[in-house]
PDB file of C-alpha atoms in Angstrom:
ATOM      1  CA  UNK D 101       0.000   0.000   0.000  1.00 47.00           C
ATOM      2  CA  UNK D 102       1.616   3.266  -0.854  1.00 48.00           C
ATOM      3  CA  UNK D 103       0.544   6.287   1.597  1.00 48.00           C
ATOM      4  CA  UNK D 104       0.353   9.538  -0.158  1.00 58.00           C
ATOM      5  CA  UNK D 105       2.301  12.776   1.537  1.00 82.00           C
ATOM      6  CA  UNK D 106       0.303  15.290   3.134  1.00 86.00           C
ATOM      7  CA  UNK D 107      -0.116  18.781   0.589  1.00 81.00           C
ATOM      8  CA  UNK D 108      -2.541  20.662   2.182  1.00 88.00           C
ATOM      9  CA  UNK D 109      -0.443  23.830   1.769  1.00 88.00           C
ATOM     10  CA  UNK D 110       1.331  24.219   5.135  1.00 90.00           C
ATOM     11  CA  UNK D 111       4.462  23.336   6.186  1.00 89.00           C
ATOM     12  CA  UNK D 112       5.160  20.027   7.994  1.00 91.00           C
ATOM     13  CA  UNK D 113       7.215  22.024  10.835  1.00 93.00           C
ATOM     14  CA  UNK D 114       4.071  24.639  10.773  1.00 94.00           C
ATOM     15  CA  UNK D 115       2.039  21.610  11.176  1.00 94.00           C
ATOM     16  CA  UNK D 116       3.630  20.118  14.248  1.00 95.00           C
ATOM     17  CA  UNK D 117       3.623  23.433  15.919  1.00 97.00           C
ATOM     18  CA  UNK D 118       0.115  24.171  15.286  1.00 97.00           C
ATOM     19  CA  UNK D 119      -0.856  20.283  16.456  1.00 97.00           C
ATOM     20  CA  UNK D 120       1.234  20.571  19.150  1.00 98.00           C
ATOM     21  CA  UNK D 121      -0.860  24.016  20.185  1.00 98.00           C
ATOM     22  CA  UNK D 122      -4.189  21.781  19.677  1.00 98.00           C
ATOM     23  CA  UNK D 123      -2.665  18.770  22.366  1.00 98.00           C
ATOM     24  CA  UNK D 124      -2.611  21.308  24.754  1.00 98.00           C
ATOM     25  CA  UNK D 125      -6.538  22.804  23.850  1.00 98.00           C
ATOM     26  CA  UNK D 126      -7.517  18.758  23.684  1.00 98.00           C
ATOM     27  CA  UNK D 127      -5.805  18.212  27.066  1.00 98.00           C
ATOM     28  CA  UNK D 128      -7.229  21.131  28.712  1.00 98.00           C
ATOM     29  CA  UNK D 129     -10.886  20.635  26.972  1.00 98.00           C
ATOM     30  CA  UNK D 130     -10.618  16.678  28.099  1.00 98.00           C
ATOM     31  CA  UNK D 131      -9.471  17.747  31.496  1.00 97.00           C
ATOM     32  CA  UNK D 132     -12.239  20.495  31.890  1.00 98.00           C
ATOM     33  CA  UNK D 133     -15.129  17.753  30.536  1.00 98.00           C
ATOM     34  CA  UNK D 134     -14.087  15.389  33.468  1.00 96.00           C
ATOM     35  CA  UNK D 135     -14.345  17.880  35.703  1.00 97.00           C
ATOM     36  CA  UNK D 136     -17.609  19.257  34.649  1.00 97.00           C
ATOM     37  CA  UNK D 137     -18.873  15.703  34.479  1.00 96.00           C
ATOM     38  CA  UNK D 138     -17.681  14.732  38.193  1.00 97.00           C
ATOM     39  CA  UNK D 139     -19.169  18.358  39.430  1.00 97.00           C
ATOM     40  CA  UNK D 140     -22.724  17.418  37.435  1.00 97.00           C
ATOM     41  CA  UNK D 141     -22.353  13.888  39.381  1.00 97.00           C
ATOM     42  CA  UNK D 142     -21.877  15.676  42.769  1.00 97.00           C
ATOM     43  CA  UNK D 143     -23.282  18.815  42.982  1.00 97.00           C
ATOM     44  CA  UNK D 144     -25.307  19.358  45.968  1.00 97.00           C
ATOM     45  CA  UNK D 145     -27.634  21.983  47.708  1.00 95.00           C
ATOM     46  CA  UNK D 146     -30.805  24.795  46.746  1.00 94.00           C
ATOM     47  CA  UNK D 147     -29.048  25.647  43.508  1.00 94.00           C
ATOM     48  CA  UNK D 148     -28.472  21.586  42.391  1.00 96.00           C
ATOM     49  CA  UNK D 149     -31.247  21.308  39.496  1.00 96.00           C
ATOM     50  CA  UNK D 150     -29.984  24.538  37.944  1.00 96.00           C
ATOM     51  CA  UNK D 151     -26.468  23.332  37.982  1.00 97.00           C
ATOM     52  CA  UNK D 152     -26.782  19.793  37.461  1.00 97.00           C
ATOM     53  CA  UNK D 153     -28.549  20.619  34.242  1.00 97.00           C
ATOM     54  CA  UNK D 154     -25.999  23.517  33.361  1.00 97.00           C
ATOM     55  CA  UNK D 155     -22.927  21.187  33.895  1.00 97.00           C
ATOM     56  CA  UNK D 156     -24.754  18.312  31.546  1.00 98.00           C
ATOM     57  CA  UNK D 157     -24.547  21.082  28.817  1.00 97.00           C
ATOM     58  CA  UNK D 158     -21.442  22.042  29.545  1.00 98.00           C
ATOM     59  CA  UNK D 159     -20.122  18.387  29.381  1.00 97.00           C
ATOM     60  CA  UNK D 160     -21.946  17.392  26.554  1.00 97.00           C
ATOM     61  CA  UNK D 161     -20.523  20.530  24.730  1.00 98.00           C
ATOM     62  CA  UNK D 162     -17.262  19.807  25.465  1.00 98.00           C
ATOM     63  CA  UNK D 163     -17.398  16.207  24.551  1.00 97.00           C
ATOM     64  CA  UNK D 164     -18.021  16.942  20.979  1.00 97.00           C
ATOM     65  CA  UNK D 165     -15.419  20.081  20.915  1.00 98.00           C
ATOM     66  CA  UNK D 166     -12.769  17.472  22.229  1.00 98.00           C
ATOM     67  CA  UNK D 167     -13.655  14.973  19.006  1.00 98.00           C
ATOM     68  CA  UNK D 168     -13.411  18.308  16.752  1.00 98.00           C
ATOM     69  CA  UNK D 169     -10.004  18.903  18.392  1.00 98.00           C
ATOM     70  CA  UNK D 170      -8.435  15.350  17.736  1.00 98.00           C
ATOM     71  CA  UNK D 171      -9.717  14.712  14.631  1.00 98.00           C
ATOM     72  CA  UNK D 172      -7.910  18.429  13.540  1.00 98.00           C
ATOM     73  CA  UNK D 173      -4.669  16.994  14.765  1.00 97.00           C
ATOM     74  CA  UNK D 174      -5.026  13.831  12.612  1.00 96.00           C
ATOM     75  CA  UNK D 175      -5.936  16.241   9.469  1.00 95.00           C
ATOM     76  CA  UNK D 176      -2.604  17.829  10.237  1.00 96.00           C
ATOM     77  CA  UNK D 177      -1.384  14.613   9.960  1.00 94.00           C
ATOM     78  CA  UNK D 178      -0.165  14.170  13.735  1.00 95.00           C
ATOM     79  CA  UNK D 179      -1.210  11.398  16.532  1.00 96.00           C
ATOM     80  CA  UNK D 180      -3.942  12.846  18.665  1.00 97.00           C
ATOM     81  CA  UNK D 181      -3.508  12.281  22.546  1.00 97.00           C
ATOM     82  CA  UNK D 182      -5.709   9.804  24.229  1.00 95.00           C
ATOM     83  CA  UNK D 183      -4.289   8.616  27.313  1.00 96.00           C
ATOM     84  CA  UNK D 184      -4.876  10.236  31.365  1.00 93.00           C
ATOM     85  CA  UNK D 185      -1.302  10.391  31.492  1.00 96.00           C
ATOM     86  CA  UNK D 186      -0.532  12.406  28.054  1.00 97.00           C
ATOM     87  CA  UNK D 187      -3.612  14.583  29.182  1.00 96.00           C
ATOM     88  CA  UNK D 188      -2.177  15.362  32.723  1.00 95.00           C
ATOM     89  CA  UNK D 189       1.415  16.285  30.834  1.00 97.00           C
ATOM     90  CA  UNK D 190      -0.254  18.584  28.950  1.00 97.00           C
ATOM     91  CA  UNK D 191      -2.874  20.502  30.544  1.00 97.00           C
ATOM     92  CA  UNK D 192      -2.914  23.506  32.410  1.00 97.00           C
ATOM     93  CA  UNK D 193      -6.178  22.351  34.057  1.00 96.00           C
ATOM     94  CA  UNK D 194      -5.585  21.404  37.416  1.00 89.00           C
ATOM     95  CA  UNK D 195      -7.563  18.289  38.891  1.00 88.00           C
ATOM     96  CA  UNK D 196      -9.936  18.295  42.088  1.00 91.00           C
ATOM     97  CA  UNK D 197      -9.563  16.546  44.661  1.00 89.00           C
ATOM     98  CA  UNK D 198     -12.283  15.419  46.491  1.00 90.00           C
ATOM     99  CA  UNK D 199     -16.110  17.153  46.062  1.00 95.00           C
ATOM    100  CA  UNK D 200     -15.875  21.101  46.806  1.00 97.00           C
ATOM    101  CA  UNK D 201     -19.387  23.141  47.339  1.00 96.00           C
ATOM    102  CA  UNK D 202     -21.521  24.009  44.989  1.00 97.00           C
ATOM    103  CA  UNK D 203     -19.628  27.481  45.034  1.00 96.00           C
ATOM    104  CA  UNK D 204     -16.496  26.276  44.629  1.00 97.00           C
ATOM    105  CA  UNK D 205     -17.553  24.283  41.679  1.00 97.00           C
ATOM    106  CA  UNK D 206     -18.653  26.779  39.600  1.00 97.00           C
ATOM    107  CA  UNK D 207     -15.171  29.311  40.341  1.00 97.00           C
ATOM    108  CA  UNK D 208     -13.362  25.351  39.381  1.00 98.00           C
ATOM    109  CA  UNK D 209     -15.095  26.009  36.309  1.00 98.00           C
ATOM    110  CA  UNK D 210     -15.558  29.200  35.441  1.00 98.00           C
ATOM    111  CA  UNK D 211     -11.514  29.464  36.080  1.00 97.00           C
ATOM    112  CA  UNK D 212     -10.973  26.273  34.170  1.00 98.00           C
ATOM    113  CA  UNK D 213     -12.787  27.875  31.005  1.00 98.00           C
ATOM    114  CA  UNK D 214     -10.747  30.959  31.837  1.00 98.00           C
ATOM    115  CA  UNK D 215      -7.740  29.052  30.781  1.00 98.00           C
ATOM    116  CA  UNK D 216      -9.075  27.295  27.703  1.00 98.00           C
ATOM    117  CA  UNK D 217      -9.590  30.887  26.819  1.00 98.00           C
ATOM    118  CA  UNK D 218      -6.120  31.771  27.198  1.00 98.00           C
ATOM    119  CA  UNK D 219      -4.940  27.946  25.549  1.00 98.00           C
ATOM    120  CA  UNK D 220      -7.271  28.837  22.454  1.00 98.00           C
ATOM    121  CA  UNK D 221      -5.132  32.385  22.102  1.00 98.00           C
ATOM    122  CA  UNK D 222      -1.913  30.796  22.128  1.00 98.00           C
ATOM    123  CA  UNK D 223      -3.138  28.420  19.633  1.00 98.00           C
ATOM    124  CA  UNK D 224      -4.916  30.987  17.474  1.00 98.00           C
ATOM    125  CA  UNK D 225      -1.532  32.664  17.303  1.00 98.00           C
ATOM    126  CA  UNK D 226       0.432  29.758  15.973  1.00 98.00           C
ATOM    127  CA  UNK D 227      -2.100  28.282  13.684  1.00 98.00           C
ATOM    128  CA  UNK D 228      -2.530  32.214  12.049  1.00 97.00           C
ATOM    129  CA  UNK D 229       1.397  32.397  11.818  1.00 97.00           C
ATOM    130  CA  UNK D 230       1.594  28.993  10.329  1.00 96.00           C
ATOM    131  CA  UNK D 231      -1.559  30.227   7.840  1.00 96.00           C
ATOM    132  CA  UNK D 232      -3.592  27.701   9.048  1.00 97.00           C
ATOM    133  CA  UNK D 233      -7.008  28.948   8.567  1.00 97.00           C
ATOM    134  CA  UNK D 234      -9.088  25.836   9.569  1.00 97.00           C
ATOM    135  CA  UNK D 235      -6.957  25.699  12.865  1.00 98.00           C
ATOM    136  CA  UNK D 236      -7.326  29.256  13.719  1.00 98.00           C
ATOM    137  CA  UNK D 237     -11.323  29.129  13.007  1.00 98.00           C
ATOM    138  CA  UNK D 238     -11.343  26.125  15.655  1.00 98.00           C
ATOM    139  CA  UNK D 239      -9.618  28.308  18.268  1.00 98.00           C
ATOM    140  CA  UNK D 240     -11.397  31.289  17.474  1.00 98.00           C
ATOM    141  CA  UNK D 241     -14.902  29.304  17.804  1.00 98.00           C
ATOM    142  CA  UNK D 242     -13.335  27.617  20.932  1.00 98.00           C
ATOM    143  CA  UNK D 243     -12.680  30.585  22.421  1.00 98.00           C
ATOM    144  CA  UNK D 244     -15.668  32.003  22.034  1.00 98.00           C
ATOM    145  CA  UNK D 245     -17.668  29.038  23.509  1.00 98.00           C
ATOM    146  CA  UNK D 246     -15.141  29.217  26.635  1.00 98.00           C
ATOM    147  CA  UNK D 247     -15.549  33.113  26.819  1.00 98.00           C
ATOM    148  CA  UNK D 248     -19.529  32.530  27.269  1.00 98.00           C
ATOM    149  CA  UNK D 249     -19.404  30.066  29.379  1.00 98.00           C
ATOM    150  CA  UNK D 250     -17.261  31.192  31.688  1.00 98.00           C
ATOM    151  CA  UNK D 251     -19.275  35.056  31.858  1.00 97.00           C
ATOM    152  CA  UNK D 252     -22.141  32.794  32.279  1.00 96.00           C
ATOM    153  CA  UNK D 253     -20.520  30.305  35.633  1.00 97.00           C
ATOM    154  CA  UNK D 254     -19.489  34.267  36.909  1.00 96.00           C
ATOM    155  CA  UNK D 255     -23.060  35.655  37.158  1.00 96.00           C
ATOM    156  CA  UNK D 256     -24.262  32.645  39.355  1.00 94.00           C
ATOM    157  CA  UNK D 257     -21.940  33.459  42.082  1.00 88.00           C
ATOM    158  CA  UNK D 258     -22.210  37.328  41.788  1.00 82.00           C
TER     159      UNK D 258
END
């Protein structure tokens, strides 16, 4: 079987920098769906209908972008990340320990989206320097999606 080489008009060392940009995003969106998807498990107290609800969208959200994310590495023509151990190299997510309040949860998250944010810029950067429009329109639509969300998680604990 002969494998054709990759031409989809950027650069191979363009490409690894831009996938390795997009490990980080996947590690830090993976990490962030875990830990919206233990806080929907555990949330307790008057406000748990509202939040258990608003962490099953969040989860489910982030379980597609996550897909989105690996499957752009692969286009580049890079291996995607799929282990707990490549994801806790590369995130900038911290993990929980234990179950916090209901408060706590949502300044976990609304921080945690706070960083995808700034994950999304450094990989809107790359991608734009490496003229990798598809890339940079994942970020940018990333970002945006994190931005929300996290304005959103701020006004319930205002």
């Amino acid at each position: 079987m002969i494998m054709s080489k990759i031409d989809i008009g950027i650069e191979q060392a363009d490409r690894n920098s831009i996938a390795d940009g997009l490990k980080r995003l996947l590690a830090d969106s993976y990490t962030l769906y875990l830990q919206t998807h233990n806080f929907h498990w555990n949330v307790e107290g008057p406000q748990f209908r509202e939040l258990h609800l608003m962490f099953e969208e969040h989860y489910t959200e982030l379980a597609t972008a996550v897909d989105e994310i690996a499957e752009r590495i692969r286009t580049l023509d890079v291996p995607a990340p799929g282990t707990y151990k490549e994801f806790a190299k590369l995130s900038s997510i911290e993990e929980v320990d234990g179950v916090p309040d209901a408060k706590t949860m949502v300044d976990l998250l609304t921080k945690g989206h706070e960083q995808v944010v700034k994950t999304c810029r450094d990989v809107l950067k790359v991608a734009e320097a490496g003229d990798d429009e598809s890339s940079a329109a994942l970020a940018s639509d990333r970002m945006r999606i994190h931005e929300k969300t996290a304005w959103m998680l701020r006004a319930i604990n205002k």
